[in-house]
Structures are given as structure tokens and as C-alpha cells.
Amino acid sequence: DVVMTQSPLSLPVTLGQPASISCRSSQSLVHSDGNTYLNWFQQRPGQSPRRLIYKVSNRDSGVPDRFSGSGSGTDFTLKISRVEAEDVGIYYCMQRTHWPPTFGQGTKVEIK
Amino acid sequence: QVQLVQSGAEVKKPGASVKVSCKASGYMFTNYGISWVRRAPGQGLEWMGWISAYNGDTNYVQKLQGRVTMTTDTSTSTAYMELRSLRSDDTAVYYCARDPEFDLWGRGTLVTVSS
């Protein structure tokens, strides 16, 4: 199985400051169809996961533009340009290029 | 409204079985699959398996093979996940998600396994 490794696992941030989460995969996530199936999810306390980003850098409808995804191959990043209080929660990367789909361990974002 | 509505919380004894439902609405059920994902207390998300709502094909994570069965009822646009021989470490919130995009999730069903 593809191992997804996130860092950091805990990320205290100051309101209005940027935040960055890294996600590395144990093998390339480039699919034979040319796409890279790397998603980012946000899970707020008491809520179900919500997809923020799909195929590395595509923002879902309704997701604020302060969220952005980038990367390629085995190295990916989720950035929040200016953290707001509603961004508190756990963020997961997930790959579905290879079977089975696998998630990173999660990064807990909290306000300092 | 496009949504997945899951059944309510369950409390089970070790060794028992649980069956969680996930009713889809607002989209063509058979055009997608359903994945089941769980989150145990203090842990991250764990993908459990997938079922095609089109033809019923399934694929389960190896650690749950033999204990889990996923089914669908296309007449009611409902997916089911049954987990047998429950253990305390099966205590978790179980989610269904629209596959392959994982763009739509149910609200989760808490399954507590306790003697």
C-alpha cells in the first residue's frame, strides 16, 4: 500500500498568519492516465470530512481561495494564506491513484 | 438536495454484528460507488472498502477481509456496511462517501463496542 506521510502532525498558528502542511507519498502518484489523484480534506470538530482540493490543486466549490494545493510526484503541500478561526480542525491528504486509497495521519491545526 | 444520510448510533457487545446504512439522494446512485471510511477515537481516517452501486462489485481492505460485507439496494439508493465479530477496536465513527471523488460524505455513524 502507498504510505502517505504528513508533517507536521500538530500546527499551532496565529490568526491571520499563513500555514503549510506537507504530504509525501511512498511512490509516485502519477496515474497511467496522466492525472495525479491527490486530495486534501478538512475535518472540523464534530463534523464529517469535507474535500477541499482534488487532483493536487483544484479547489472545490465553496472553498475559500485562501486554501491552495500544489506539488507533484511524491511531494505535495496544502497552504492556507491567512488562517481564520473556522480553519481549526484536522487536515488529511489522500491518494487514490493506487489501490487501496490511503490517507495521511492527519495534521491538527489549532489557534495559538 | 445531494446528500448521504446515515443510520443512527449503535452500541454492540464484542462478538456481535452491526449494519450501517447510507441513503443517497439528489444524484444518480448507480453512476458512482460508495466507499466506507472509519475514524477510531484519537486516530486518523481509515479506508475500509468500496462497492460499485452499478454492479455490486466490492473491494475490501485486507485487514477486514472476512468480517466486512458491503451491499447496495438500488431500489432505495441505499448502501450498507455490515461488520461482524466486533471487537473493542472497531469502536469508531463510520462514514460513507461517494466514490471515486470522495466529494460527498455522510454525517457519520458512531459504533461503540463495549461489554
Short mmCIF file of C-alpha atoms in Angstrom, two decimals:
data_model
loop_
_atom_site.label_atom_id
_atom_site.label_comp_id
_atom_site.label_asym_id
_atom_site.label_seq_id
_atom_site.Cartn_x
_atom_site.Cartn_y
_atom_site.Cartn_z
CA ASP A 1 0.00 0.00 0.00
CA VAL A 2 1.09 3.59 -0.61
CA VAL A 3 2.11 5.26 2.63
CA MET A 4 1.15 8.92 2.99
CA THR A 5 3.28 10.86 5.48
CA GLN A 6 2.12 14.27 6.67
CA SER A 7 4.10 16.89 8.56
CA PRO A 8 3.74 18.47 10.93
CA LEU A 9 1.16 16.44 12.86
CA SER A 10 0.32 19.46 15.02
CA LEU A 11 0.30 23.02 13.73
CA PRO A 12 -0.43 25.90 16.13
CA VAL A 13 -0.96 29.07 14.10
CA THR A 14 -1.70 32.72 14.78
CA LEU A 15 -4.87 34.15 13.29
CA GLY A 16 -4.12 35.91 10.03
CA GLN A 17 -0.80 34.13 9.54
CA PRO A 18 -0.05 31.55 6.84
CA ALA A 19 0.10 27.80 7.41
CA SER A 20 1.56 24.98 5.36
CA ILE A 21 1.11 21.20 5.55
CA SER A 22 3.34 18.74 3.75
CA CYS A 23 2.27 15.35 2.43
CA ARG A 24 4.72 12.84 0.98
CA SER A 25 3.83 9.55 -0.68
CA SER A 26 5.93 6.39 -0.74
CA GLN A 27 5.59 6.19 -4.51
CA SER A 28 4.69 8.49 -7.35
CA LEU A 29 1.01 9.43 -7.51
CA VAL A 30 1.00 10.00 -11.25
CA HIS A 31 -1.64 7.68 -12.70
CA SER A 32 -1.24 5.94 -16.04
CA ASP A 33 -3.96 8.29 -17.36
CA GLY A 34 -1.68 11.25 -16.64
CA ASN A 35 -3.66 12.57 -13.67
CA THR A 36 -2.41 12.79 -10.09
CA TYR A 37 -5.17 11.77 -7.72
CA LEU A 38 -4.19 13.59 -4.55
CA ASN A 39 -6.98 15.09 -2.43
CA TRP A 40 -6.98 17.26 0.67
CA PHE A 41 -9.76 17.06 3.26
CA GLN A 42 -10.69 19.22 6.22
CA GLN A 43 -12.43 17.71 9.24
CA ARG A 44 -13.72 20.30 11.68
CA PRO A 45 -14.53 19.15 15.23
CA GLY A 46 -17.73 17.12 15.28
CA GLN A 47 -18.14 17.19 11.51
CA SER A 48 -17.57 14.76 8.69
CA PRO A 49 -14.61 15.23 6.33
CA ARG A 50 -15.00 17.81 3.57
CA ARG A 51 -13.00 17.72 0.38
CA LEU A 52 -11.09 20.97 -0.17
CA ILE A 53 -8.74 20.14 -3.02
CA TYR A 54 -8.77 17.44 -5.69
CA LYS A 55 -6.13 16.38 -8.20
CA VAL A 56 -3.41 18.28 -6.33
CA SER A 57 -4.51 21.85 -6.91
CA ASN A 58 -8.21 22.10 -7.84
CA ARG A 59 -10.28 23.84 -5.22
CA ASP A 60 -13.78 22.53 -4.56
CA SER A 61 -16.80 24.78 -4.97
CA GLY A 62 -17.31 26.98 -1.93
CA VAL A 63 -13.78 26.54 -0.62
CA PRO A 64 -12.20 29.91 0.21
CA ASP A 65 -9.36 30.95 -2.07
CA ARG A 66 -7.01 31.21 0.91
CA PHE A 67 -6.65 27.42 0.52
CA SER A 68 -4.31 26.21 -2.20
CA GLY A 69 -2.72 22.92 -3.13
CA SER A 70 0.48 22.26 -5.02
CA GLY A 71 3.06 19.59 -5.70
CA SER A 72 3.86 16.72 -7.99
CA GLY A 73 5.11 13.15 -8.00
CA THR A 74 5.56 12.29 -4.33
CA ASP A 75 5.65 15.70 -2.68
CA PHE A 76 2.55 17.80 -2.02
CA THR A 77 1.59 20.86 0.02
CA LEU A 78 -1.60 22.44 1.32
CA LYS A 79 -1.30 26.13 2.13
CA ILE A 80 -3.61 28.46 3.98
CA SER A 81 -2.64 32.03 3.15
CA ARG A 82 -4.22 33.63 6.24
CA VAL A 83 -5.63 31.33 8.91
CA GLU A 84 -9.10 32.11 10.22
CA ALA A 85 -10.80 30.72 13.32
CA GLU A 86 -13.06 28.47 11.22
CA ASP A 87 -9.99 26.67 9.82
CA VAL A 88 -9.41 24.82 13.10
CA GLY A 89 -9.59 21.08 12.56
CA ILE A 90 -7.68 18.12 11.19
CA TYR A 91 -6.41 18.10 7.62
CA TYR A 92 -5.78 14.89 5.69
CA CYS A 93 -4.18 14.17 2.37
CA MET A 94 -5.43 11.12 0.50
CA GLN A 95 -4.27 9.36 -2.63
CA ARG A 96 -6.49 7.33 -4.92
CA THR A 97 -4.01 6.79 -7.74
CA HIS A 98 -3.10 3.36 -6.38
CA TRP A 99 -5.38 0.73 -4.84
CA PRO A 100 -6.28 0.88 -1.98
CA PRO A 101 -6.88 4.57 -1.33
CA THR A 102 -4.78 5.71 1.62
CA PHE A 103 -4.86 8.71 3.94
CA GLY A 104 -2.13 10.60 5.71
CA GLN A 105 -2.13 10.54 9.51
CA GLY A 106 -3.76 13.97 9.72
CA THR A 107 -2.47 17.39 10.78
CA LYS A 108 -4.23 19.13 13.63
CA VAL A 109 -4.48 22.89 13.07
CA GLU A 110 -5.19 24.97 16.13
CA ILE A 111 -5.05 28.64 17.01
CA LYS A 112 -2.21 29.81 19.25
CA GLN B 1 -30.53 18.02 -2.35
CA VAL B 2 -27.41 15.96 -2.95
CA GLN B 3 -26.69 14.09 0.25
CA LEU B 4 -25.86 10.84 2.00
CA VAL B 5 -27.93 10.12 5.10
CA GLN B 6 -26.60 7.52 7.51
CA SER B 7 -28.33 5.47 10.17
CA GLY B 8 -28.10 6.25 13.85
CA ALA B 9 -25.59 5.38 16.52
CA GLU B 10 -25.22 1.76 17.66
CA VAL B 11 -23.93 0.10 20.81
CA LYS B 12 -22.84 -3.51 20.42
CA LYS B 13 -21.21 -6.17 22.56
CA PRO B 14 -17.96 -7.82 21.49
CA GLY B 15 -18.62 -10.60 19.02
CA ALA B 16 -21.84 -9.07 17.71
CA SER B 17 -22.50 -7.62 14.26
CA VAL B 18 -23.55 -4.17 13.13
CA LYS B 19 -25.10 -3.00 9.88
CA VAL B 20 -24.89 0.68 8.97
CA SER B 21 -26.95 2.21 6.17
CA CYS B 22 -26.22 5.14 3.88
CA LYS B 23 -29.09 6.51 1.78
CA ALA B 24 -28.20 8.61 -1.23
CA SER B 25 -30.38 11.31 -2.74
CA GLY B 26 -30.09 14.08 -5.30
CA TYR B 27 -27.89 12.21 -7.78
CA MET B 28 -27.92 9.06 -9.90
CA PHE B 29 -26.92 6.42 -7.36
CA THR B 30 -25.76 3.86 -9.90
CA ASN B 31 -23.34 6.29 -11.56
CA TYR B 32 -21.00 6.16 -8.57
CA GLY B 33 -19.59 3.85 -5.96
CA ILE B 34 -19.66 4.15 -2.20
CA SER B 35 -16.56 3.94 -0.05
CA TRP B 36 -16.69 3.34 3.68
CA VAL B 37 -14.19 5.12 5.91
CA ARG B 38 -13.87 4.97 9.69
CA ARG B 39 -12.21 7.07 12.33
CA ALA B 40 -11.44 5.48 15.68
CA PRO B 41 -11.05 7.70 18.76
CA GLY B 42 -7.78 9.61 18.59
CA GLN B 43 -6.93 8.08 15.23
CA GLY B 44 -6.98 9.20 11.62
CA LEU B 45 -9.19 8.21 8.72
CA GLU B 46 -9.07 4.58 7.58
CA TRP B 47 -10.48 3.46 4.25
CA MET B 48 -12.40 0.21 4.70
CA GLY B 49 -13.60 -0.70 1.27
CA TRP B 50 -15.70 0.16 -1.75
CA ILE B 51 -18.79 -1.04 -3.54
CA SER B 52 -19.96 -0.21 -7.03
CA ALA B 53 -23.57 0.90 -6.97
CA TYR B 54 -23.72 -0.02 -10.66
CA ASN B 55 -22.97 -3.74 -10.44
CA GLY B 56 -22.25 -4.54 -6.78
CA ASP B 57 -18.54 -5.20 -7.24
CA THR B 58 -16.67 -4.84 -3.96
CA ASN B 59 -13.13 -4.42 -2.75
CA TYR B 60 -12.21 -4.52 0.94
CA VAL B 61 -9.08 -3.58 2.83
CA GLN B 62 -7.13 -6.72 3.64
CA LYS B 63 -7.34 -6.38 7.45
CA LEU B 64 -11.16 -6.54 7.32
CA GLN B 65 -11.49 -9.35 4.78
CA GLY B 66 -13.86 -11.97 6.13
CA ARG B 67 -15.51 -9.64 8.65
CA VAL B 68 -16.98 -6.94 6.43
CA THR B 69 -19.67 -7.06 3.74
CA MET B 70 -20.82 -4.10 1.68
CA THR B 71 -24.06 -4.21 -0.26
CA THR B 72 -26.41 -1.87 -2.06
CA ASP B 73 -30.14 -1.69 -2.72
CA THR B 74 -30.57 0.26 -5.94
CA SER B 75 -34.36 0.39 -5.50
CA THR B 76 -33.88 2.66 -2.47
CA SER B 77 -30.45 4.11 -3.38
CA THR B 78 -29.05 2.78 -0.14
CA ALA B 79 -25.66 1.30 0.65
CA TYR B 80 -25.00 -0.95 3.62
CA MET B 81 -21.88 -1.90 5.53
CA GLU B 82 -22.02 -4.91 7.84
CA LEU B 83 -19.15 -5.63 10.22
CA ARG B 84 -19.14 -8.93 12.13
CA SER B 85 -17.26 -10.33 15.12
CA LEU B 86 -16.96 -6.86 16.57
CA ARG B 87 -14.03 -6.03 18.82
CA SER B 88 -13.39 -3.06 21.06
CA ASP B 89 -11.00 -1.59 18.50
CA ASP B 90 -13.88 -1.42 15.99
CA THR B 91 -15.30 1.41 18.09
CA ALA B 92 -15.29 4.31 15.65
CA VAL B 93 -17.35 6.75 13.62
CA TYR B 94 -18.16 5.11 10.29
CA TYR B 95 -18.62 7.30 7.22
CA CYS B 96 -19.89 6.58 3.74
CA ALA B 97 -18.50 8.69 0.92
CA ARG B 98 -19.31 8.96 -2.76
CA ASP B 99 -16.62 7.21 -4.76
CA PRO B 100 -14.38 7.81 -6.69
CA GLU B 101 -14.39 11.51 -5.97
CA PHE B 102 -14.91 11.46 -2.17
CA ASP B 103 -16.72 14.76 -2.74
CA LEU B 104 -19.83 13.85 -0.74
CA TRP B 105 -19.83 12.34 2.76
CA GLY B 106 -22.43 11.17 5.21
CA ARG B 107 -22.52 12.67 8.70
CA GLY B 108 -21.13 9.51 10.24
CA THR B 109 -22.47 6.72 12.45
CA LEU B 110 -20.92 6.11 15.85
CA VAL B 111 -20.50 2.42 16.59
CA THR B 112 -19.47 1.64 20.16
CA VAL B 113 -18.32 -1.86 21.01
CA SER B 114 -18.37 -2.47 24.73
CA SER B 115 -19.21 -5.26 27.12
#
